[in-house]
Coordinates of N, CA and C in Angstrom, one line a residue:
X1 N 0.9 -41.2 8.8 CA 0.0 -40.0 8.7 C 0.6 -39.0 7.7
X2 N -0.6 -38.5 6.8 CA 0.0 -37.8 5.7 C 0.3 -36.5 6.1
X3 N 1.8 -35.9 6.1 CA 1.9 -34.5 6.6 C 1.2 -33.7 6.2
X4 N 1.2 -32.1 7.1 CA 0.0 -31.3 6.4 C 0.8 -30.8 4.9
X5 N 0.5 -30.3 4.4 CA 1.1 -28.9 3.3 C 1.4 -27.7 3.6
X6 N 2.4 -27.1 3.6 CA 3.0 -26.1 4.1 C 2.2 -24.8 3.5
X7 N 1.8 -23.6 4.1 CA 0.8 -22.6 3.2 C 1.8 -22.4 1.9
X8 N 1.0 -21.9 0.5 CA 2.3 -21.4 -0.3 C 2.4 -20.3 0.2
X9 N 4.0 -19.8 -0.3 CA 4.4 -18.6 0.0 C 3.8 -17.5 -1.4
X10 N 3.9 -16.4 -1.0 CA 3.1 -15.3 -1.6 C 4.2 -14.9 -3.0
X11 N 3.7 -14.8 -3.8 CA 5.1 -14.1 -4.9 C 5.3 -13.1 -4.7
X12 N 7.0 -12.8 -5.2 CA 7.6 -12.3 -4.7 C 7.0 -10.8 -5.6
X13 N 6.5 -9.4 -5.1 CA 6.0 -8.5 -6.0 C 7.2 -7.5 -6.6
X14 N 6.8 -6.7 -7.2 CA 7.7 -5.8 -8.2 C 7.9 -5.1 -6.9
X15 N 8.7 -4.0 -6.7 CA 9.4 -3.0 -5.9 C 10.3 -2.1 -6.7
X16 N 10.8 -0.9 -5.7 CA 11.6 -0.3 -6.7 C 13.1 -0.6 -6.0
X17 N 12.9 -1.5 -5.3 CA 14.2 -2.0 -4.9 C 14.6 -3.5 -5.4
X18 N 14.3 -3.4 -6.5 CA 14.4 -4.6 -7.2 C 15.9 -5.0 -8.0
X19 N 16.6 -3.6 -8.1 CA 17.8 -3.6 -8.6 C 18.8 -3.8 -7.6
X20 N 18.5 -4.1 -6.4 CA 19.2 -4.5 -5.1 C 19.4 -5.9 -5.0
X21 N 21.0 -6.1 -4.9 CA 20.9 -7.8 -4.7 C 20.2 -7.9 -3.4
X22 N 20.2 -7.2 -2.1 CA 19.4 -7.7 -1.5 C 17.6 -7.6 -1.3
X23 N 17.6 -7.0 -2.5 CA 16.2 -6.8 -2.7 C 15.0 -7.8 -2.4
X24 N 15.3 -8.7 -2.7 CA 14.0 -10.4 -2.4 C 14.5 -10.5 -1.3
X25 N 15.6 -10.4 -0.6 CA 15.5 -10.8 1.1 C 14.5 -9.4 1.6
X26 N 14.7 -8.7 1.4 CA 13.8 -7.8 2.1 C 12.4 -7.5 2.1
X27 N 12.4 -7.8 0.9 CA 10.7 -8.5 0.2 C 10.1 -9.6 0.9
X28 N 10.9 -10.5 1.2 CA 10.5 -11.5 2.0 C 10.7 -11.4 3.2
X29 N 11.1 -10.3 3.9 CA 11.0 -10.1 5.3 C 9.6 -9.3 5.5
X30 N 9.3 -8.3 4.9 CA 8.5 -8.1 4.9 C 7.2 -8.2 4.7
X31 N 6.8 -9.4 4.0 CA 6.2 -10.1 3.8 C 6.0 -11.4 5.4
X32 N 6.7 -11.5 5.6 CA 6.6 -12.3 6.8 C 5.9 -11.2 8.0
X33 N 6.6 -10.1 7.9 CA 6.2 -8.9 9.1 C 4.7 -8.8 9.1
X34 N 4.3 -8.9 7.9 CA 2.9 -8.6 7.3 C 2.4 -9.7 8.0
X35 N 2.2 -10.8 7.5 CA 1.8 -11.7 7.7 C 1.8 -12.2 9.2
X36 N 2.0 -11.5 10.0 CA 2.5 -11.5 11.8 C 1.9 -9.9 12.2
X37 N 2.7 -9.5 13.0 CA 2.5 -8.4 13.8 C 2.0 -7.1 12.5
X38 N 2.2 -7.5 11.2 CA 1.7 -6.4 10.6 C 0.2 -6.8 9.8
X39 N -0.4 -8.0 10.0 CA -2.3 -8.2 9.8 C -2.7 -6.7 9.7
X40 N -3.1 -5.9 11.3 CA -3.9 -5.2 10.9 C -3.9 -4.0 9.7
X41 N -2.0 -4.0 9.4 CA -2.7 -3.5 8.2 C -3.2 -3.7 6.7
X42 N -3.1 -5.4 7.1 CA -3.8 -5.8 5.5 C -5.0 -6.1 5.6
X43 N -5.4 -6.1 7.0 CA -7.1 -6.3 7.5 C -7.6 -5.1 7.2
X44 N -7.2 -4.1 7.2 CA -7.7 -2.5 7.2 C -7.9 -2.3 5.5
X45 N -8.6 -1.2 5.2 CA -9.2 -0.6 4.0 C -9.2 0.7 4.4
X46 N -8.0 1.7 4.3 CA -7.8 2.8 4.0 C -9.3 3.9 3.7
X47 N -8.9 4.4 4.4 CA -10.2 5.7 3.6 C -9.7 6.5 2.5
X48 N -8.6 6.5 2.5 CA -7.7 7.3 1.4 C -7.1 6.0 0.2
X49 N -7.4 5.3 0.3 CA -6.1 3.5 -0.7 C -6.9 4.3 -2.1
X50 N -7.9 4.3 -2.3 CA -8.4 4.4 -3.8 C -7.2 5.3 -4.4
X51 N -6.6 6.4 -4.0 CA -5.7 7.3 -4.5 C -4.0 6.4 -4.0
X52 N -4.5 5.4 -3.9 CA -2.9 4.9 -3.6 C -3.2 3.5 -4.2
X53 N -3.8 2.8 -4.4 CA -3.8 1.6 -5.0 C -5.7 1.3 -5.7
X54 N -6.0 1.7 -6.8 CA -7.4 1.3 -6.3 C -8.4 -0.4 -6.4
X55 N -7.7 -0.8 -6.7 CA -7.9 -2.6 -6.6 C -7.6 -2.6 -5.1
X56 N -7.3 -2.1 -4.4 CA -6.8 -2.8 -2.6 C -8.4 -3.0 -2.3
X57 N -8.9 -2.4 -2.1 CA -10.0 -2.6 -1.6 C -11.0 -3.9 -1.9
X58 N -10.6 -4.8 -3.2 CA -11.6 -6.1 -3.8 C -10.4 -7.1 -3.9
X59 N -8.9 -6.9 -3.0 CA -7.8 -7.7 -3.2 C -7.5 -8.7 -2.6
X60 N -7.3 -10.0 -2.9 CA -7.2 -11.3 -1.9 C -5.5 -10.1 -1.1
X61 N -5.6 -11.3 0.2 CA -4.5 -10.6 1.2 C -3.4 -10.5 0.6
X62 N -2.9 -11.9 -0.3 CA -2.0 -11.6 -0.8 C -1.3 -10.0 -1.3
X63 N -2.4 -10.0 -2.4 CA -2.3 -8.7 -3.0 C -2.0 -7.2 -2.2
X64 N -2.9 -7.7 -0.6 CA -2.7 -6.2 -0.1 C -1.4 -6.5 0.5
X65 N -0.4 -7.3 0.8 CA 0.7 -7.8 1.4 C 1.4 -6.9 0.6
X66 N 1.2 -7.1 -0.9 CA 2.3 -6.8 -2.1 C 2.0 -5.2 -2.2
X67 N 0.9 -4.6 -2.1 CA 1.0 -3.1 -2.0 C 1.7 -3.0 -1.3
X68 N 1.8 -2.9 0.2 CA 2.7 -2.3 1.6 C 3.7 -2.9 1.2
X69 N 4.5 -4.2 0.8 CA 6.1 -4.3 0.5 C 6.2 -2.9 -0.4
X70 N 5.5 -2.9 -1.6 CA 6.1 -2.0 -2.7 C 5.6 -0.2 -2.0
X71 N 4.9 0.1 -1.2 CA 4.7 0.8 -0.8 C 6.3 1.9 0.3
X72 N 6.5 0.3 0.9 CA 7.7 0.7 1.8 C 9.2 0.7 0.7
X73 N 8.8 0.4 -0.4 CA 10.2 0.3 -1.1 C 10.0 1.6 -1.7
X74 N 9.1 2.4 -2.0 CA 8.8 3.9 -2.1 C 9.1 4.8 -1.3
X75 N 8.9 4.5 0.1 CA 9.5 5.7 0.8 C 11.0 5.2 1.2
X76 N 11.1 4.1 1.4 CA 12.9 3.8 1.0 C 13.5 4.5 0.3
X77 N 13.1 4.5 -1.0 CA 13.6 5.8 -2.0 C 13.8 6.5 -1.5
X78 N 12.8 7.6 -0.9 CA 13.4 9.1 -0.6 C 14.1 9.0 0.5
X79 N 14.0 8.0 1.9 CA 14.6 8.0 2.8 C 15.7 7.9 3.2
X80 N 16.6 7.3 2.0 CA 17.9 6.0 2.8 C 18.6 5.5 0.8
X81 N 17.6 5.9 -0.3 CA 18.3 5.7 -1.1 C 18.5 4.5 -1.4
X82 N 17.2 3.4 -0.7 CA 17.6 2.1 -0.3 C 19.1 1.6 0.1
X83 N 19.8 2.3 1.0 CA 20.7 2.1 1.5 C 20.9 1.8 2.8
X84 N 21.0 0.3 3.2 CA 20.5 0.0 4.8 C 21.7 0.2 5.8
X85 N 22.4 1.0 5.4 CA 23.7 1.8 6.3 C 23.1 3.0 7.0
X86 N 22.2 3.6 6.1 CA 22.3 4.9 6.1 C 22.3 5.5 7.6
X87 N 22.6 7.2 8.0 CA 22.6 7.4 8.9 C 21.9 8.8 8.8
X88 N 21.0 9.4 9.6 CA 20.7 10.4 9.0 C 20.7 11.8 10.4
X89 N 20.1 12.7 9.9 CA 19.5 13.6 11.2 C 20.6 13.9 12.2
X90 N 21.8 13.9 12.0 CA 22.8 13.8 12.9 C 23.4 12.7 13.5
X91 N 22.9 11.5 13.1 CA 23.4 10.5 13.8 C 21.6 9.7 15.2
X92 N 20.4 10.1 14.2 CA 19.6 10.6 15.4 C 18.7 8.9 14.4
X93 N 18.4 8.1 13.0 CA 17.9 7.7 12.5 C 18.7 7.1 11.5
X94 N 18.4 5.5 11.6 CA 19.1 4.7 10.7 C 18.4 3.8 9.8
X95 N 18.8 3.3 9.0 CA 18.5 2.7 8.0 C 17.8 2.8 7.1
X96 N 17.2 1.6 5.9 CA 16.3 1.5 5.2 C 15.3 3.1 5.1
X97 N 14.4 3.0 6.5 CA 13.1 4.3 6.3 C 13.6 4.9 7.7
X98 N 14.9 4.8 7.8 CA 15.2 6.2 9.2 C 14.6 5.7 10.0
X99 N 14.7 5.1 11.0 CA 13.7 5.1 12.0 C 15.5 5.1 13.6
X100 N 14.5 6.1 14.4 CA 15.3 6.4 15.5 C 15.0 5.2 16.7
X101 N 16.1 4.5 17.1 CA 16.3 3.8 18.3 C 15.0 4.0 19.4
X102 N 15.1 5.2 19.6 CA 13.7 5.8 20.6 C 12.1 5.4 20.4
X103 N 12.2 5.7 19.0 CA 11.0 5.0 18.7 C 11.1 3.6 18.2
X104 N 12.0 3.0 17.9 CA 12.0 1.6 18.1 C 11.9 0.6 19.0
X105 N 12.5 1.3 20.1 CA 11.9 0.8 21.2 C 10.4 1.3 21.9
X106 N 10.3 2.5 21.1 CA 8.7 2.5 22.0 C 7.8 1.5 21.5
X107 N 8.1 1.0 20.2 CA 7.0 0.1 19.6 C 7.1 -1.1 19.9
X108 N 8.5 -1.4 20.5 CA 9.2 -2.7 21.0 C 9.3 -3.5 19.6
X109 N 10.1 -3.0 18.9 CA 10.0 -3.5 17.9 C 12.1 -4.6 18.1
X110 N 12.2 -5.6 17.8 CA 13.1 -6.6 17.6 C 14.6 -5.6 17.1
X111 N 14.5 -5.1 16.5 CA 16.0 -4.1 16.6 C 15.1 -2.6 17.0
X112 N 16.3 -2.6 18.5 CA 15.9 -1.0 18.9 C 17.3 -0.2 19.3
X113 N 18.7 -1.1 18.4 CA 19.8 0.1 18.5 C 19.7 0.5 17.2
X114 N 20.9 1.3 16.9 CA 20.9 2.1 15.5 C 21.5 1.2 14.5
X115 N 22.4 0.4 15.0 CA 23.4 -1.3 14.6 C 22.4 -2.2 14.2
X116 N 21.2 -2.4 15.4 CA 20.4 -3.5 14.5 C 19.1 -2.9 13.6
X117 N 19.2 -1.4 13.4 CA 18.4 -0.9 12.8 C 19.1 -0.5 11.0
X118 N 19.9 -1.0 11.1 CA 20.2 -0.9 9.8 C 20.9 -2.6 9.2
X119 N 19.9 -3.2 9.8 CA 19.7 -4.2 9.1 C 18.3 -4.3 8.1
X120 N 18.4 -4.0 7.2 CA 17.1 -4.1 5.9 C 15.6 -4.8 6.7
X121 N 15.9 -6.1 7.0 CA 14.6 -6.8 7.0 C 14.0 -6.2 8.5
X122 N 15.2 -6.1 9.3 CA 14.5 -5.7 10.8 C 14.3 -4.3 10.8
X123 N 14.9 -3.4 9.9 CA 14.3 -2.2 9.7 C 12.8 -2.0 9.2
X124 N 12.5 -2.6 8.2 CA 11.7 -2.9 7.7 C 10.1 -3.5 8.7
X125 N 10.7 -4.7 9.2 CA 9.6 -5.2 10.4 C 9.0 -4.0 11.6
X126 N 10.3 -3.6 11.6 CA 10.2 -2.1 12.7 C 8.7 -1.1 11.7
X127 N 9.4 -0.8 11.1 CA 8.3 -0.1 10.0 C 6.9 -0.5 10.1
X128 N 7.0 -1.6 9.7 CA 5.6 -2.3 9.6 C 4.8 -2.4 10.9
X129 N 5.6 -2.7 12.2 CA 5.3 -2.5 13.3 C 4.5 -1.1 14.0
X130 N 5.6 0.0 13.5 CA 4.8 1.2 13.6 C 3.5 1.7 12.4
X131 N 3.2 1.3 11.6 CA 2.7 1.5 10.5 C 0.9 0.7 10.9
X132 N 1.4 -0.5 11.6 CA 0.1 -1.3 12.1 C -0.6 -0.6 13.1
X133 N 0.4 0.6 13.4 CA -0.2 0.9 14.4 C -0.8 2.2 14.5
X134 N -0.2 3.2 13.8 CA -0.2 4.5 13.2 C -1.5 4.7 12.0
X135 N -1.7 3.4 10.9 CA -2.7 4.0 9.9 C -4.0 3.4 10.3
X136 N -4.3 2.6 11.3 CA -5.7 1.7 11.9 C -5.8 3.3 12.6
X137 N -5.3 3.4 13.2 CA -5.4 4.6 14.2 C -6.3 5.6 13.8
X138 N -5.7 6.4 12.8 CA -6.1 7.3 11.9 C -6.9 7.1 10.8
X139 N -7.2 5.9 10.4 CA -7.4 5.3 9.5 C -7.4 5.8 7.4
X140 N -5.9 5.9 7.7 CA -6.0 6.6 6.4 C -3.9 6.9 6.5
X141 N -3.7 6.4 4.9 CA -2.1 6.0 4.7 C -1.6 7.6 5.2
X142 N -2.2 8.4 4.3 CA -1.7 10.5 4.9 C -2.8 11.0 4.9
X143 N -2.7 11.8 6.3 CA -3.7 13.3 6.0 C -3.0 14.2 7.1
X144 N -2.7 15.1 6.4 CA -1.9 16.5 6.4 C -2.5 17.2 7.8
X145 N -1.6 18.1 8.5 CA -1.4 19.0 9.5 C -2.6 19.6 9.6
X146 N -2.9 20.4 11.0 CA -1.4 20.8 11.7 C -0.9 19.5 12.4
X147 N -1.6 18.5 12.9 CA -1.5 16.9 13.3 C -1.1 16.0 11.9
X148 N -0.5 15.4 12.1 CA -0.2 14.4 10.9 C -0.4 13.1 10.7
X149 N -1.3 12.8 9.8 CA -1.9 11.2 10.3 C -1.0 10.2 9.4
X150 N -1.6 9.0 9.5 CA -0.9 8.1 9.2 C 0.1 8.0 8.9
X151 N 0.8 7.3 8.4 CA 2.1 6.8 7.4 C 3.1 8.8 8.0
X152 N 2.1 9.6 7.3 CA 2.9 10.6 7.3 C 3.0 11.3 9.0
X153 N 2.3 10.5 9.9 CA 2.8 11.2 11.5 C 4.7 11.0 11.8
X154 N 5.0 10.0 10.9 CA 6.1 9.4 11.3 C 7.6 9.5 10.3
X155 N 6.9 9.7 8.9 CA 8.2 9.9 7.9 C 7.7 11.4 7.2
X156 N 9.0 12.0 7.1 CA 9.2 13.2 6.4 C 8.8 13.4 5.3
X157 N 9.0 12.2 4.4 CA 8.9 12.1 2.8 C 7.4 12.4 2.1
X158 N 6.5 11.5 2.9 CA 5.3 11.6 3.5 C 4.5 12.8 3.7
X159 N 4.9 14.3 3.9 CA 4.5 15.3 4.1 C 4.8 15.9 2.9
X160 N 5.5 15.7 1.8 CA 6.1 16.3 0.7 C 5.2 15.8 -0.6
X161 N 4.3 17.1 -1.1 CA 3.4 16.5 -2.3 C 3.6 15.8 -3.3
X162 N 4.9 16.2 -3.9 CA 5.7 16.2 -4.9 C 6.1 14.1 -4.9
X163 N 6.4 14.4 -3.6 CA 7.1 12.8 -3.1 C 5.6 11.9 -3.3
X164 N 4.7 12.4 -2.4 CA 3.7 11.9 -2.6 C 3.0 10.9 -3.9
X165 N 3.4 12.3 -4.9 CA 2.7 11.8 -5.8 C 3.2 10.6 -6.8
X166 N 4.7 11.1 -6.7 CA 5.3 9.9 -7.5 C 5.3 8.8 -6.6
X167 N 5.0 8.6 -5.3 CA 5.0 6.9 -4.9 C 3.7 7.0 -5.1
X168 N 2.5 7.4 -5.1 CA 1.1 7.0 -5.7 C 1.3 6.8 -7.2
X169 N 1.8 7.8 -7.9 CA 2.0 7.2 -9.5 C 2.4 5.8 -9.8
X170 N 3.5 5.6 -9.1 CA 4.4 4.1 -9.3 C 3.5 3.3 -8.8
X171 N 2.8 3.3 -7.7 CA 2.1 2.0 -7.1 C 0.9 1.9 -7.4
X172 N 0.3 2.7 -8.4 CA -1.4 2.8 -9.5 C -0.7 2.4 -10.3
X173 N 0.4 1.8 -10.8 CA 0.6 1.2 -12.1 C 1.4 -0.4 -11.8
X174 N 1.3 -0.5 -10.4 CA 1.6 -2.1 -10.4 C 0.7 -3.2 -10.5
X175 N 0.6 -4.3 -10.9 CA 0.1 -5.2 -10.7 C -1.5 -5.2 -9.8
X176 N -0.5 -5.5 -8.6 CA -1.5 -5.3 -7.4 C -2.3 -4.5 -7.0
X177 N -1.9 -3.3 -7.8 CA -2.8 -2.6 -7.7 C -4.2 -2.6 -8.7
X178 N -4.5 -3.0 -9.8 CA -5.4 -3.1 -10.5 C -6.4 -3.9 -9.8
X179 N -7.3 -3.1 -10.8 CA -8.9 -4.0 -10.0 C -9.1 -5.4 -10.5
X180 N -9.6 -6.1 -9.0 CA -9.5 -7.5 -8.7 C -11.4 -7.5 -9.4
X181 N -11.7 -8.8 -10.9 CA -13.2 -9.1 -10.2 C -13.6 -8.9 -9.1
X182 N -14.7 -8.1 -9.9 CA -15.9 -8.4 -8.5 C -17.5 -8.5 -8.7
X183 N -18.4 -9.0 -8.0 CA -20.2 -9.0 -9.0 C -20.1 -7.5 -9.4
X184 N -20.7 -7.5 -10.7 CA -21.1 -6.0 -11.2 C -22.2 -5.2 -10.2
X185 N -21.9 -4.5 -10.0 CA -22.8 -3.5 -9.2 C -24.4 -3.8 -9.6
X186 N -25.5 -3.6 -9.3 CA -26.7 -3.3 -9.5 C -26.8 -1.7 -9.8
X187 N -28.0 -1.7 -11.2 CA -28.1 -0.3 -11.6 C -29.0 0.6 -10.7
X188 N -28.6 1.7 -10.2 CA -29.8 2.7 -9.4 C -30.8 2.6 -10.2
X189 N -32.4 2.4 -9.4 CA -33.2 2.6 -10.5 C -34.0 3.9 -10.8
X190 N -32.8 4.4 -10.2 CA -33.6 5.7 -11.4 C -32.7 5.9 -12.5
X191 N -31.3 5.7 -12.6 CA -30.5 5.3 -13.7 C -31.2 4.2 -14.7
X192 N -31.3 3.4 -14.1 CA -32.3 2.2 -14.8 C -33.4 2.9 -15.8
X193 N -34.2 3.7 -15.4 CA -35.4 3.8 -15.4 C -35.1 5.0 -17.0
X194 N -33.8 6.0 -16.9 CA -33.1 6.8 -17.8 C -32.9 5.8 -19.0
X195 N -31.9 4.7 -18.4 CA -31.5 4.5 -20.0 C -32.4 3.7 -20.4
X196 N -33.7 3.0 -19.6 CA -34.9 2.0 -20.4 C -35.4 3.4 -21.6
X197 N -35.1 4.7 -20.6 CA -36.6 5.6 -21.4 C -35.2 6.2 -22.3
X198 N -33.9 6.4 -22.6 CA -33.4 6.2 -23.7 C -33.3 5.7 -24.5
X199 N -33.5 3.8 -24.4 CA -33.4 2.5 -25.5 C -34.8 3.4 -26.5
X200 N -35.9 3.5 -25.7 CA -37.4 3.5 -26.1 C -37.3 5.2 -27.3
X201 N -36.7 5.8 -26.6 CA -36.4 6.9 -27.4 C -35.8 6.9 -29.0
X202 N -34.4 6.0 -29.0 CA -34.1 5.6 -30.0 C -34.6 4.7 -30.6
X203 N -35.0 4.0 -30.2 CA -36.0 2.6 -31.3 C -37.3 3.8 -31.9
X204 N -37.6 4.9 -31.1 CA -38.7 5.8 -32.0 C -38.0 6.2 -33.3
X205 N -37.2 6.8 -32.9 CA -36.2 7.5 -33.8 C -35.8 7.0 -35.0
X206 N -35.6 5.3 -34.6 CA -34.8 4.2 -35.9 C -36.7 4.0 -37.0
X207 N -37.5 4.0 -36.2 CA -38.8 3.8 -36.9 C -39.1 4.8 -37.3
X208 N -39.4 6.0 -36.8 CA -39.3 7.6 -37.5 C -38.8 7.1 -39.2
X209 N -37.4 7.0 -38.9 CA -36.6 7.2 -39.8 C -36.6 6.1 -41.2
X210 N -37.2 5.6 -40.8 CA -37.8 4.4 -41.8 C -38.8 4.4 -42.4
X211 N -40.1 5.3 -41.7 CA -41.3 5.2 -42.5 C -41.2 6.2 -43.7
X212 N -42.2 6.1 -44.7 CA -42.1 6.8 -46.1 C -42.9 8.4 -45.3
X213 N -42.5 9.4 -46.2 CA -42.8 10.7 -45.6 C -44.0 11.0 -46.5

């Protein structure tokens, strides 16, 4: 009996934690998280993604897999410095994207001390974990106070415009994020109906301009 074929694995996407030797193990953990307990957020279409990626919305899964890796290696940046030691808040949030024991375990997420939370990939899953659950919810990556939705109910960096904008800058210029084919739209016909009675306007014009005066 001819074995099945194993799915391919997804390529590995750009990040800003690419200068990290352990950079591709973490990429590929998260990519697995995705592909498990973190679906619904590549099943989802943001009400807000056009300002964060705008190809997500016409993207095979893969591609929306590779936003959220490069997405979480953005707020890594501000969080942790990509540094999966880190300790922060007093000793209150660890790792990768900070995340506190307390809420690790509320999500029941696979590391819920501060020791197995500064392991990169399980930091990471943790993340993704709360994230699956937090932007379906609200449906949308941030929207601002006095409540805090998505992505930003939970990380600090996230509330910061400034921060904001440069992980939206960096992830509108990846790959994955550019527009995927798609059928060309159909014209409104009253648009339609404008540029027919434009063509017709200039063809007068080109004949005007031709006959003897």
């Amino acid at each position: 009996m001819r074995p099945e074929s194993r799915p391919a694995a997804d390529p590995i996407p750009a990040t800003r934690w690419d200068h990290r030797s352990e950079g591709d193990d973490w990429t590929r953990a998260a990519l697995r998280a995705l592909k498990d307990h973190g679906s619904p957020l590549v099943d989802l279409t943001p009400r807000d993604i056009g300002r964060w990626c705008p190809g997500y919305d016409g993207a095979p899964d893969h591609a929306r897999r590779a936003f959220w890796v490069g997405f979480l290696s953005t707020l890594a940046e501000y969080e942790s410095r990509w540094r999966p030691g880190a300790v922060g808040g007093g000793g209150r949030w660890f790792g990768l994207v900070q995340i506190a024991p307390a809420t690790a375990d509320g999500y029941r997420c696979e590391a819920r001390s501060g020791g197995a939370l500064k392991d990169g990939g399980k930091n990471l899953a943790c993340a993704i974990r709360i994230m699956a659950t937090t932007v379906p919810r609200d449906g949308v990556i941030h929207s601002s106070g006095p409540d805090w939705g998505g992505v930003s109910a939970d990380w600090g960096p996230m509330r910061s415009a400034s921060k904001r904008a440069d992980m939206r800058e960096w992830l509108r210029g990846q790959e994955y994020c550019q527009l995927f084919s798609s059928p060309r739209p159909e014209a409104r016909p009253e648009l339609a109906q404008e540029a027919r009675d434009d063509r017709s306007n200039a063809k007068a014009v080109r004949i005007a301009a031709r006959s003897p005066r």
